[in-house]
Coordinates of C-alpha atoms in Angstrom, one line a residue:
Chain A
M1 CA 64.7 -72.0 13.8
I2 CA 65.9 -75.8 13.6
P3 CA 66.7 -76.2 17.3
F4 CA 62.9 -74.5 18.5
L5 CA 60.6 -76.2 16.4
A6 CA 63.1 -80.0 17.6
Q7 CA 60.7 -81.8 19.6
V8 CA 60.4 -84.9 19.0
E9 CA 61.1 -85.3 23.2
A10 CA 57.7 -84.6 24.9
P11 CA 58.5 -80.7 25.6
E12 CA 58.9 -79.1 28.7
Y13 CA 61.0 -75.8 29.0
N14 CA 61.6 -74.3 25.4
M15 CA 60.6 -70.7 23.7
W16 CA 57.6 -73.5 22.8
N17 CA 56.5 -74.3 26.2
A18 CA 57.1 -73.8 29.6
K19 CA 55.6 -75.9 32.4
P20 CA 52.1 -75.9 34.0
G21 CA 50.7 -72.9 36.0
T22 CA 53.9 -71.8 36.0
P23 CA 55.3 -67.7 35.6
Q24 CA 57.5 -68.2 32.8
L25 CA 54.1 -70.0 30.9
W26 CA 52.3 -66.8 32.1
M27 CA 55.1 -64.3 30.5
A28 CA 54.8 -67.0 27.6
I29 CA 52.2 -65.6 26.8
A30 CA 51.9 -62.4 28.8
I31 CA 55.0 -61.7 25.6
A32 CA 52.7 -63.9 22.7
M33 CA 49.4 -61.2 22.9
V34 CA 52.0 -58.0 22.7
V35 CA 53.8 -59.2 20.6
G36 CA 50.6 -60.6 18.3
F37 CA 48.5 -57.3 19.4
A38 CA 51.2 -55.2 17.9
I39 CA 52.1 -56.8 14.4
M40 CA 48.0 -55.8 14.5
V41 CA 48.1 -52.5 15.3
A42 CA 51.2 -52.4 13.4
M43 CA 49.3 -53.4 10.4
L44 CA 46.5 -51.2 11.0
Y45 CA 49.1 -47.5 10.7
A46 CA 50.7 -49.3 7.7
P47 CA 50.6 -48.1 4.7
T48 CA 47.5 -49.3 1.9
R49 CA 49.2 -50.2 0.1
M50 CA 51.8 -52.9 2.1
R51 CA 49.1 -54.8 3.0
K52 CA 48.1 -57.1 0.4
P53 CA 51.9 -57.8 0.6
I54 CA 52.5 -58.8 3.0
A55 CA 49.4 -60.5 3.6
S56 CA 50.0 -62.2 0.2
A57 CA 53.7 -62.7 2.0
A58 CA 52.0 -64.8 5.0
I59 CA 50.0 -67.2 3.2
F60 CA 53.1 -67.1 0.4
L61 CA 54.5 -69.3 3.2
A62 CA 52.2 -70.7 4.9
G63 CA 51.1 -72.3 1.6
L64 CA 55.0 -73.9 1.5
F65 CA 55.1 -75.2 4.4
W66 CA 52.4 -77.9 3.5
V67 CA 53.5 -78.7 0.3
L68 CA 57.8 -78.9 1.0
V69 CA 55.3 -81.4 3.4
F70 CA 53.9 -82.9 1.0
L71 CA 56.5 -83.1 -2.1
F72 CA 59.9 -84.3 0.1
P73 CA 60.8 -86.6 1.3
Q74 CA 60.4 -88.0 4.4
P75 CA 62.1 -89.1 7.8
I76 CA 61.2 -93.8 8.5
D77 CA 61.0 -92.5 11.6
T78 CA 60.5 -89.5 13.4
Q79 CA 60.4 -90.8 16.6
V80 CA 64.6 -91.1 16.9
K81 CA 66.9 -89.4 18.5
V82 CA 68.3 -86.4 17.8
E83 CA 71.7 -86.9 18.2
Q84 CA 71.1 -90.2 16.5
R85 CA 69.5 -89.0 13.3
P86 CA 71.6 -89.1 9.3
P87 CA 73.5 -86.1 8.4
G88 CA 72.7 -83.9 4.7
F89 CA 71.4 -81.5 3.5
V90 CA 67.6 -83.9 2.4
Q91 CA 67.6 -85.7 5.0
G92 CA 67.7 -82.4 8.0
I93 CA 65.6 -80.2 5.9
S94 CA 63.5 -83.3 5.8
F95 CA 63.4 -84.2 9.9
W96 CA 63.0 -80.6 10.2
L97 CA 59.2 -80.2 7.9
A98 CA 58.6 -83.2 10.3
D99 CA 59.8 -81.9 13.6
A100 CA 57.2 -78.7 12.4
I101 CA 54.0 -80.1 11.8
P102 CA 52.9 -79.9 15.5
V103 CA 53.9 -76.5 16.1
V104 CA 52.7 -75.8 12.9
G105 CA 49.9 -77.5 14.0
T106 CA 49.4 -76.1 17.5
F107 CA 48.6 -72.4 15.6
A108 CA 46.3 -74.0 12.7
N109 CA 44.0 -74.8 16.2
I110 CA 45.3 -71.8 18.2
L111 CA 44.1 -69.4 15.1
T112 CA 40.7 -71.9 15.1
A113 CA 39.9 -71.2 18.5
F114 CA 40.8 -66.6 18.5
I115 CA 38.0 -67.9 14.8
L116 CA 35.3 -69.1 17.7
G117 CA 36.0 -66.0 19.8
L118 CA 35.9 -64.0 16.8
G119 CA 32.3 -65.5 16.6
V120 CA 31.7 -65.2 20.2
F121 CA 32.6 -61.6 20.4
S122 CA 30.5 -60.3 17.0
L123 CA 27.1 -62.3 18.3
V124 CA 27.4 -60.7 21.8
R125 CA 28.4 -57.5 20.3
I126 CA 25.3 -57.5 17.7
H127 CA 22.6 -58.1 20.4
L128 CA 23.8 -55.9 23.1
L129 CA 23.7 -53.1 19.6
R130 CA 19.7 -54.4 19.5
V131 CA 19.2 -55.2 22.6
T132 CA 21.1 -51.5 23.2
K133 CA 18.8 -49.6 20.6
K134 CA 15.5 -51.6 21.3
Q135 CA 15.7 -52.7 17.7
R136 CA 13.1 -55.0 16.8
D137 CA 12.9 -58.9 19.2
W138 CA 15.1 -56.6 21.5
P139 CA 13.8 -59.5 24.5
F140 CA 15.5 -62.1 21.9
S141 CA 18.0 -60.9 22.2
V142 CA 18.2 -60.4 25.1
V143 CA 17.6 -64.5 26.6
L144 CA 20.7 -65.3 23.9
L145 CA 22.7 -63.0 25.7
V146 CA 21.3 -64.1 29.6
S147 CA 21.9 -67.2 28.1
I148 CA 26.0 -67.7 27.0
V149 CA 26.5 -65.2 30.2
A150 CA 24.7 -68.8 31.9
M151 CA 26.9 -70.6 29.8
A152 CA 29.5 -70.1 30.6
F153 CA 29.2 -69.2 33.9
F154 CA 28.1 -72.7 35.3
G155 CA 30.1 -74.2 32.4
Y156 CA 33.6 -72.4 33.4
A157 CA 32.2 -72.9 37.0
D158 CA 32.0 -76.7 36.7
W159 CA 35.0 -77.3 35.1
Y160 CA 38.0 -75.1 38.2
S161 CA 35.6 -77.5 40.3
R162 CA 36.7 -80.3 38.7
L163 CA 40.9 -79.4 38.5
G164 CA 41.6 -80.6 41.8
P165 CA 43.1 -83.3 43.1
N166 CA 39.6 -84.2 44.4
A167 CA 37.8 -83.9 41.3
Q168 CA 36.3 -87.9 41.5
K169 CA 34.8 -86.9 45.1
I170 CA 32.1 -84.3 42.6
E171 CA 30.3 -87.4 40.8
E172 CA 29.6 -88.4 45.0
S173 CA 28.1 -85.4 46.2
W174 CA 27.7 -83.7 42.5
P175 CA 28.1 -79.7 44.1
L176 CA 24.8 -77.0 42.4
T177 CA 27.6 -75.3 39.6
A178 CA 27.4 -79.6 38.0
Y179 CA 22.5 -79.6 38.8
G180 CA 23.7 -75.8 36.6
K181 CA 25.5 -78.0 34.1
D182 CA 23.5 -79.6 34.1
L183 CA 20.3 -78.0 33.5
L184 CA 21.3 -75.9 30.9
F185 CA 23.6 -78.2 28.3
D186 CA 21.9 -81.9 29.3
G187 CA 18.5 -80.2 30.3
M188 CA 18.1 -77.8 27.8
L189 CA 20.8 -77.4 25.0
Q190 CA 21.1 -81.2 23.9
V191 CA 17.7 -81.4 23.7
M192 CA 16.9 -78.5 21.6
E193 CA 20.1 -79.2 19.5
A194 CA 18.1 -83.1 18.6
A195 CA 14.8 -80.9 18.2
M196 CA 16.4 -78.9 15.8
F197 CA 17.9 -81.3 13.6
S198 CA 14.8 -84.2 14.3
L199 CA 13.0 -81.2 12.3
I200 CA 14.8 -83.2 9.5
A201 CA 12.5 -85.8 8.9
F202 CA 9.6 -83.9 8.1
F203 CA 10.9 -81.8 4.7
I204 CA 12.8 -85.5 4.1
L205 CA 9.1 -86.8 4.4
S206 CA 7.0 -84.1 2.5
A207 CA 10.0 -83.4 -0.4
A208 CA 10.1 -87.0 -0.6
Y209 CA 6.3 -87.5 -1.8
R210 CA 6.9 -84.9 -3.7
A211 CA 9.3 -85.4 -5.7
F212 CA 10.3 -89.1 -5.8
R213 CA 7.5 -89.0 -9.3
I214 CA 7.9 -91.5 -12.0
R215 CA 7.6 -88.8 -15.2
S216 CA 10.6 -89.4 -17.0
V217 CA 13.1 -92.4 -16.8
E218 CA 15.2 -90.7 -15.4
A219 CA 13.2 -90.1 -12.3
T220 CA 11.5 -93.8 -13.0
I221 CA 15.8 -95.3 -12.2
L222 CA 16.2 -92.3 -9.4
L223 CA 13.4 -93.9 -7.4
A224 CA 13.3 -97.1 -7.9
A225 CA 17.1 -96.9 -6.6
A226 CA 15.8 -95.5 -3.7
M227 CA 12.9 -97.8 -3.2
I228 CA 15.7 -100.6 -2.8
A229 CA 18.2 -98.5 -0.2
M230 CA 14.8 -97.4 1.5
L231 CA 14.2 -101.2 0.9
S232 CA 18.0 -103.1 2.1
L233 CA 18.0 -100.6 5.4
M234 CA 14.5 -102.3 6.9
G235 CA 16.5 -105.9 8.7
A236 CA 12.9 -107.7 8.5
V237 CA 12.3 -106.9 5.1
V238 CA 15.5 -107.7 4.0
V239 CA 15.5 -111.5 6.7
G240 CA 12.5 -111.5 4.6
W241 CA 13.2 -111.8 1.2
D242 CA 16.2 -112.8 2.1
G243 CA 15.6 -115.9 2.8
W244 CA 11.9 -115.9 1.0
I245 CA 13.9 -116.0 -1.8
E246 CA 16.7 -118.9 -1.3
Q247 CA 13.7 -121.3 -0.1
V248 CA 12.3 -120.7 -3.2
T249 CA 15.3 -121.2 -5.4
N250 CA 17.6 -123.4 -3.3
K251 CA 19.8 -122.2 -2.7
D252 CA 20.6 -121.3 -6.8
P253 CA 24.2 -119.0 -7.1
F254 CA 23.1 -117.2 -10.2
L255 CA 19.1 -117.4 -8.6
T256 CA 20.7 -115.3 -5.5
N257 CA 22.0 -112.2 -6.7
F258 CA 18.5 -110.8 -6.4
T259 CA 18.2 -110.8 -3.1
L260 CA 18.0 -107.6 -1.3
S261 CA 21.1 -107.3 0.3
S262 CA 22.7 -108.7 -3.7
V263 CA 20.9 -105.7 -5.8
S264 CA 21.1 -103.3 -3.0
G265 CA 24.9 -104.2 -2.9
F266 CA 25.7 -104.7 -6.1
I267 CA 23.6 -100.5 -6.5
R268 CA 26.5 -99.6 -3.4
D269 CA 29.0 -101.6 -4.0
N270 CA 29.3 -100.5 -7.9
L271 CA 27.4 -96.7 -9.2
Q272 CA 26.7 -94.6 -6.0
T273 CA 30.1 -95.4 -4.5
P274 CA 32.2 -94.7 -8.2
G275 CA 29.5 -92.7 -8.3
I276 CA 31.1 -90.8 -5.5
R277 CA 34.3 -91.6 -5.8
A278 CA 34.1 -89.4 -9.2
I279 CA 32.4 -87.1 -8.0
D280 CA 35.2 -85.9 -4.9
F281 CA 38.0 -86.3 -7.6
G282 CA 36.0 -83.5 -9.3
I283 CA 35.3 -81.8 -6.0
G284 CA 39.8 -82.6 -4.7
L285 CA 40.5 -81.2 -8.3
G286 CA 37.7 -77.9 -7.7
A287 CA 39.9 -77.8 -4.3
L288 CA 43.3 -77.6 -6.1
A289 CA 43.1 -74.4 -9.1
M290 CA 41.0 -72.6 -5.8
G291 CA 44.3 -74.1 -3.6
L292 CA 46.8 -72.9 -5.5
R293 CA 44.9 -69.5 -6.3
L294 CA 44.8 -68.3 -2.6
W295 CA 48.4 -69.9 -2.6
L296 CA 50.0 -67.9 -5.1
S297 CA 47.1 -64.8 -4.1
L298 CA 45.9 -64.6 -7.5
E299 CA 42.5 -64.8 -6.1
R300 CA 40.8 -60.9 -6.4
A301 CA 38.1 -61.6 -4.6
G302 CA 39.5 -62.6 -1.5
A303 CA 42.9 -60.2 -1.3
N304 CA 40.5 -57.2 -1.8
Chain B
M1 CA -13.6 -84.0 -17.7
A2 CA -13.5 -87.4 -16.2
N3 CA -13.6 -87.2 -11.8
T4 CA -10.0 -87.4 -10.3
G5 CA -11.3 -85.2 -7.4
V6 CA -10.0 -87.9 -4.6
W7 CA -6.4 -88.6 -7.1
D8 CA -6.2 -85.6 -6.8
K9 CA -5.8 -85.0 -3.4
L10 CA -3.9 -88.4 -3.2
Q11 CA -0.9 -86.5 -5.3
T12 CA -1.4 -83.4 -3.9
V13 CA -1.8 -84.0 0.3
D14 CA -0.8 -80.8 2.6
R15 CA 2.3 -81.8 4.2
R16 CA 1.1 -80.7 8.4
I17 CA -0.5 -85.0 7.4
L18 CA 2.1 -85.7 6.4
Y19 CA 3.8 -83.9 9.7
L20 CA 0.6 -85.8 12.1
L21 CA 1.1 -88.7 10.4
L22 CA 5.8 -88.4 10.8
I23 CA 4.6 -88.7 14.5
V24 CA 2.8 -91.0 15.1
F25 CA 4.6 -93.8 13.2
A26 CA 7.8 -92.2 15.1
T27 CA 6.5 -91.9 18.8
V28 CA 4.0 -95.3 18.5
S29 CA 6.1 -97.6 17.4
L30 CA 8.9 -96.3 20.6
F31 CA 5.7 -97.5 22.4
F32 CA 6.8 -100.8 21.4
K33 CA 9.7 -103.3 22.5
V34 CA 10.3 -105.6 19.6
T35 CA 13.8 -106.8 18.2
V36 CA 13.2 -106.4 14.8
P37 CA 15.7 -109.1 13.1
T38 CA 18.8 -108.0 10.8
K39 CA 21.0 -108.9 7.8
P40 CA 24.6 -107.5 9.7
G41 CA 26.6 -105.8 6.0
E42 CA 30.0 -107.0 5.7
P43 CA 31.2 -103.2 6.7
V44 CA 30.0 -103.7 10.3
K45 CA 31.4 -107.6 10.1
D46 CA 34.7 -106.4 9.7
F47 CA 33.7 -103.2 12.4
Y48 CA 33.0 -106.3 14.7
R49 CA 35.6 -108.6 13.5
S50 CA 39.0 -105.2 14.3
V51 CA 37.6 -104.1 17.5
M52 CA 37.3 -107.9 18.8
D53 CA 40.0 -108.3 17.3
I54 CA 42.3 -105.7 20.0
P55 CA 44.5 -107.2 22.3
E56 CA 42.4 -106.9 26.1
G57 CA 44.8 -104.0 28.2
K58 CA 45.8 -102.0 25.0
T59 CA 45.1 -98.4 24.3
V60 CA 43.4 -96.6 21.2
I61 CA 42.4 -93.7 20.1
L62 CA 38.1 -92.8 20.3
Q63 CA 38.2 -89.4 18.6
S64 CA 33.7 -88.6 19.0
D65 CA 33.4 -85.7 16.8
F66 CA 29.1 -86.3 17.3
T67 CA 26.8 -83.9 19.0
Q68 CA 23.3 -83.9 20.2
S69 CA 21.8 -83.4 16.3
T70 CA 23.1 -87.1 15.3
R71 CA 21.9 -88.4 18.9
G72 CA 19.5 -91.5 17.3
E73 CA 22.6 -92.5 15.4
S74 CA 26.3 -91.6 17.0
S75 CA 25.0 -92.6 20.6
G76 CA 23.7 -95.4 19.8
Q77 CA 27.3 -96.4 18.3
M78 CA 29.5 -94.6 20.8
E79 CA 26.7 -97.0 23.3
A80 CA 28.3 -100.3 21.5
L81 CA 31.4 -99.3 20.7
L82 CA 31.7 -98.8 25.2
R83 CA 30.0 -101.6 25.3
I84 CA 33.2 -103.5 23.9
L85 CA 36.1 -101.6 24.7
M86 CA 34.5 -101.6 28.5
R87 CA 33.8 -105.9 27.7
K88 CA 38.0 -106.1 26.8
N89 CA 39.1 -103.8 28.8
V90 CA 40.7 -101.3 26.0
K91 CA 41.8 -98.4 27.1
F92 CA 40.8 -95.6 25.2
A93 CA 42.3 -91.9 24.8
L94 CA 39.5 -89.5 23.9
L95 CA 39.3 -86.3 21.6
S96 CA 37.2 -84.4 19.5
V97 CA 37.7 -82.2 16.6
A98 CA 34.3 -81.8 15.3
D99 CA 32.7 -79.8 17.7
P100 CA 33.1 -77.8 21.2
Q101 CA 30.7 -79.5 22.5
A102 CA 31.7 -83.2 21.8
P103 CA 34.5 -84.2 24.5
L104 CA 31.3 -83.4 26.8
V105 CA 28.3 -85.3 25.1
A106 CA 31.2 -88.5 24.6
L107 CA 31.5 -87.9 28.8
N108 CA 28.1 -88.6 29.1
V109 CA 28.2 -91.4 27.5
I110 CA 31.0 -92.7 29.1
R111 CA 28.6 -92.3 32.4
A112 CA 26.2 -93.9 31.4
I113 CA 27.4 -97.7 29.9
N114 CA 29.4 -97.0 33.9
Q115 CA 26.3 -96.5 35.7
E116 CA 24.8 -99.4 33.8
R117 CA 27.8 -101.1 34.5
K118 CA 27.8 -100.3 38.3
A119 CA 23.9 -101.2 37.8
K120 CA 25.1 -105.2 37.2
G121 CA 28.4 -105.1 39.9
E122 CA 31.4 -105.1 37.2
R123 CA 33.3 -103.1 36.8
T124 CA 33.7 -99.1 35.9
Y125 CA 35.4 -96.9 34.0
V126 CA 38.2 -94.4 35.5
A127 CA 39.2 -91.3 34.2
W128 CA 42.9 -91.5 34.4
E129 CA 42.9 -95.7 34.5
D130 CA 41.7 -96.8 31.8
F131 CA 40.3 -93.7 29.7
V132 CA 42.4 -90.3 29.2
N133 CA 40.2 -86.7 27.9
L134 CA 42.1 -85.4 25.7
G135 CA 39.6 -82.4 25.5
Y136 CA 38.8 -80.4 22.0
F137 CA 40.5 -79.2 18.8
P138 CA 39.5 -76.8 16.5
N139 CA 41.9 -77.6 13.8
A140 CA 41.4 -81.2 12.9
E141 CA 43.1 -80.6 9.8
G142 CA 45.8 -79.6 12.0
T143 CA 45.3 -81.7 14.9
A144 CA 45.6 -85.2 12.4
N145 CA 48.8 -84.0 10.6
S146 CA 50.2 -83.0 14.3
M147 CA 48.8 -86.5 15.6
A148 CA 50.4 -88.3 11.9
S149 CA 53.7 -86.6 12.3
N150 CA 55.0 -87.1 16.5
L151 CA 51.7 -87.6 19.1
T152 CA 53.3 -86.7 21.3
T153 CA 53.7 -83.2 20.3
A154 CA 49.8 -83.3 19.4
M155 CA 48.9 -83.4 22.8
A156 CA 51.9 -81.9 24.3
G157 CA 50.5 -80.0 28.0
R158 CA 47.5 -82.2 27.8
R159 CA 46.1 -83.4 31.5
E160 CA 44.2 -84.6 33.1
N161 CA 42.9 -85.0 37.0
A162 CA 44.9 -88.3 38.3
P163 CA 43.7 -89.5 42.2
G164 CA 45.5 -87.5 44.7
K165 CA 47.5 -85.3 41.8
G166 CA 45.2 -83.0 40.1
P167 CA 45.7 -82.2 37.1
T168 CA 48.9 -84.3 35.6
D169 CA 50.8 -84.9 31.8
V170 CA 48.3 -87.8 30.2
F171 CA 51.8 -89.4 29.1
Q172 CA 51.8 -90.5 33.0
S173 CA 48.5 -91.8 32.4
P174 CA 47.5 -95.6 33.2
V175 CA 46.6 -95.0 29.2
L176 CA 49.4 -93.7 26.9
Q177 CA 52.1 -94.6 29.4
G178 CA 53.9 -96.9 26.3
I179 CA 52.7 -94.5 23.1
R180 CA 54.1 -92.1 21.6
A181 CA 53.2 -92.5 18.6
V182 CA 50.3 -93.5 16.1
Q183 CA 51.2 -96.4 15.1
D184 CA 51.6 -97.7 18.2
V185 CA 48.1 -97.7 19.4
P186 CA 46.1 -101.0 17.7
A187 CA 42.6 -99.1 16.4
Y188 CA 41.7 -95.8 15.2
I189 CA 37.9 -95.2 16.3
N190 CA 36.5 -92.3 14.7
V191 CA 32.5 -91.9 15.9
T192 CA 31.3 -89.0 13.8
G193 CA 28.4 -87.2 12.5
S194 CA 30.2 -85.7 10.0
K195 CA 33.0 -85.5 7.4
T196 CA 36.5 -85.3 10.6
S197 CA 36.5 -88.7 9.3
N198 CA 37.7 -88.4 5.5
I199 CA 40.3 -85.9 7.1
L200 CA 41.5 -88.6 10.4
I201 CA 41.9 -91.5 6.9
E202 CA 43.0 -89.0 4.4
R203 CA 46.6 -87.7 6.8
L204 CA 46.7 -91.0 9.6
G205 CA 44.8 -93.9 6.8
K206 CA 48.1 -95.1 6.2
K207 CA 50.3 -95.3 9.9
V208 CA 47.6 -96.4 12.3
P209 CA 43.5 -99.5 11.3
F210 CA 41.1 -96.8 11.4
L211 CA 37.4 -98.1 12.0
A212 CA 34.9 -95.7 11.2
M213 CA 31.5 -95.7 13.0
V214 CA 29.4 -93.0 10.6
T215 CA 25.7 -90.8 10.2
G216 CA 23.2 -92.0 6.8
V217 CA 24.3 -88.7 5.4
M218 CA 28.1 -89.5 5.3
G219 CA 28.4 -93.5 5.0
P220 CA 27.9 -93.4 1.2
E221 CA 31.3 -91.2 0.8
T222 CA 32.7 -93.5 3.6
L223 CA 32.5 -96.5 1.6
N224 CA 34.5 -94.9 -0.8
Y225 CA 37.2 -95.3 2.0
Y226 CA 36.2 -98.3 3.4
A227 CA 36.2 -99.9 -1.1
S228 CA 40.2 -98.5 -1.3
G229 CA 40.7 -100.7 2.2
Q230 CA 41.9 -97.6 4.2
V231 CA 39.4 -98.5 6.1
K232 CA 39.5 -101.7 7.9
G233 CA 35.4 -101.9 9.0
V234 CA 32.6 -99.2 8.6
V235 CA 29.5 -98.5 10.7
I236 CA 26.9 -96.4 9.2
G237 CA 24.0 -94.6 10.5
L238 CA 21.2 -96.6 12.9
N239 CA 20.9 -99.0 10.6
G240 CA 24.2 -100.3 11.4
V241 CA 23.9 -99.3 15.9
A242 CA 21.3 -102.8 15.1
E243 CA 23.2 -104.7 12.7
I244 CA 26.4 -104.2 15.0
E245 CA 24.1 -105.3 18.4
T246 CA 23.6 -107.9 16.7
L247 CA 26.5 -109.3 16.5
M248 CA 27.5 -108.1 19.6
D249 CA 24.4 -110.5 20.6
K250 CA 24.9 -113.5 18.5
G251 CA 28.5 -113.4 17.7
L252 CA 30.2 -113.7 13.8
K253 CA 30.5 -117.4 12.3
A254 CA 33.4 -117.9 10.8
E255 CA 32.7 -117.5 7.2
N256 CA 34.9 -116.2 3.5
G257 CA 38.4 -117.0 6.1
H258 CA 37.3 -115.0 8.0
P259 CA 37.3 -117.2 12.1
A260 CA 34.0 -117.3 14.1
V261 CA 34.2 -114.0 16.9
A262 CA 32.2 -114.8 20.2
G263 CA 29.5 -112.4 21.1
F264 CA 28.1 -111.4 24.5
E265 CA 26.7 -114.7 25.4
G266 CA 23.7 -113.3 28.9
Q267 CA 25.2 -109.2 28.9
I268 CA 23.0 -105.6 27.5
N269 CA 24.3 -105.5 24.5
L270 CA 20.7 -104.4 22.3
G271 CA 20.5 -101.2 23.4
R272 CA 19.4 -98.1 21.8
G273 CA 19.6 -99.9 18.0
T274 CA 17.5 -101.9 18.9
G275 CA 14.7 -100.3 20.7
Y276 CA 14.6 -97.5 17.2
Y277 CA 15.0 -99.9 14.8
L278 CA 11.5 -100.8 14.5
A279 CA 10.7 -96.5 15.2
L280 CA 13.0 -96.2 11.9
H281 CA 11.0 -99.1 10.4
A282 CA 7.4 -97.6 10.6
C283 CA 9.2 -93.9 9.3
L284 CA 11.1 -96.0 5.7
T285 CA 7.6 -97.7 5.7
L286 CA 5.3 -95.0 6.3
M287 CA 7.6 -92.6 3.4
I288 CA 7.8 -96.3 0.6
L289 CA 3.1 -95.4 1.1
A290 CA 3.9 -92.1 0.4
I291 CA 5.6 -92.1 -2.5
V292 CA 3.8 -95.3 -4.3
I293 CA 1.0 -93.2 -2.6
G294 CA 1.6 -89.8 -4.4
N295 CA 2.9 -92.2 -7.9
V296 CA -0.6 -94.9 -7.8
A297 CA -2.4 -91.6 -8.1
M298 CA -0.5 -89.4 -11.2
V299 CA -0.7 -92.2 -13.5
V300 CA -4.1 -93.1 -12.7
T301 CA -5.4 -89.4 -12.8
R302 CA -2.8 -88.8 -16.6
R303 CA -5.2 -92.0 -17.2
K304 CA -7.9 -90.9 -16.5
K305 CA -7.7 -87.5 -18.1

């Protein structure tokens, strides 16, 4: 196992990689798919009482790897060649873990990519059903399906046309596939996404107007801090206020503490940042506890 | 009971009126070409110093994790950054982990800056020679861990179009020549609209000087890492874009033991940040006015009752 994972040099030909476009690579992909499919089928047909221990074992091994990476002594230089590495059990394990991280990272990338694929599959399945059964608002599902197919087609066609040695010329000739991708991606999707996100500004304004009321001492403090934060984002106000303070006080060391940038900086450095840090510590501890429960399969909701 | 009609109404202004006012304030202000003054903060100054310290011809890793949802802030940040990198002939390896759209969005910004340079008769940045697109990596944590451990293996199999050759291993490109570990690059820059900067800092922060360009929402959280020294400089939101564009235009005076840093005199420095800055002022003014009016109306109504 160790030699398979030892990839100090950029890999070319080994069990985990092959030259792009070669029959070896396609064969490896086919074998991996068959093996993966076989494991999936085996899991489907495994007795119900066996599924949980198998899943728990896989989760434990995956978690154990990262626990070891975090806790085990790390090599100072992972770029050293295999034959020049120091001998010894601890060093051996340490280098093995370091070498395995990119391989495990690639697995993680592949698994996450499958989640994206799963999302697309699920979306297509639900909306195809809605269209075939003519359920409520089915025309919107047609729009979604047509959009998915059109975007995928022009996206892949444009990507494929840029793979050859003449890819640079596409910038000059701009073929139909490039136009199609531009229209759909830049002309529609991107603009709609920007428009959707900008709607938040309307809700923020409406919510700020209704919520920021000085009904209590705490609310007054919050409002004052928010006002200072908002004013400090306005360069013209900061330049004007700070300039006026410096002029009136003749740059007195104490009184210049009342410039807008100093006051907002004080709030940011002494109130906001430590507050967020405390929240982050709390979140971290919670994530650690949840991680332990998942790693040791103690989280019943996820296991069942 | 006292007559509180007007003040009552000012407490409960219809949201549609507020929406209309926001549309008017935001759009009208975009038509005015006014350069609003700004006073760059320390995080932006440190960012500018760090980017200007990158030696000419070196390669940085540029992780672009934004899409058009944060265009108002992130596009301006990316444009300002690319203008600096291209003027200093700094090569970059581009990658994304946050969203499958992110690499295309970043390439569009590169194309726009290239067109700007072409119009001025300057050299444009060419894929393979000046930058490589490493593409999209779906798992942020796994990718950051892999890069921290072994950059060549983490990026194995990634290809870019070499002129006359077609897709070729990115490590054969002039951009990644001699780079085998993340420690070999002088800076790792993340332009992001989400918390990918945190994921990177936690895994790569000790290995490479890290710089971040984040949205206003992510700013306060990122400042934690700036305060601890794990991030060398931060540009936050649209305000940060206006600030870095000002620094590019006017340079940075020597202060607090730091030497002076020159700007880019006579070049296009004021871009999207300065262009949108008046709109930001107008919208914030509207919000402050709305809050003040709501509170004054509430106090007056209470007193009258």
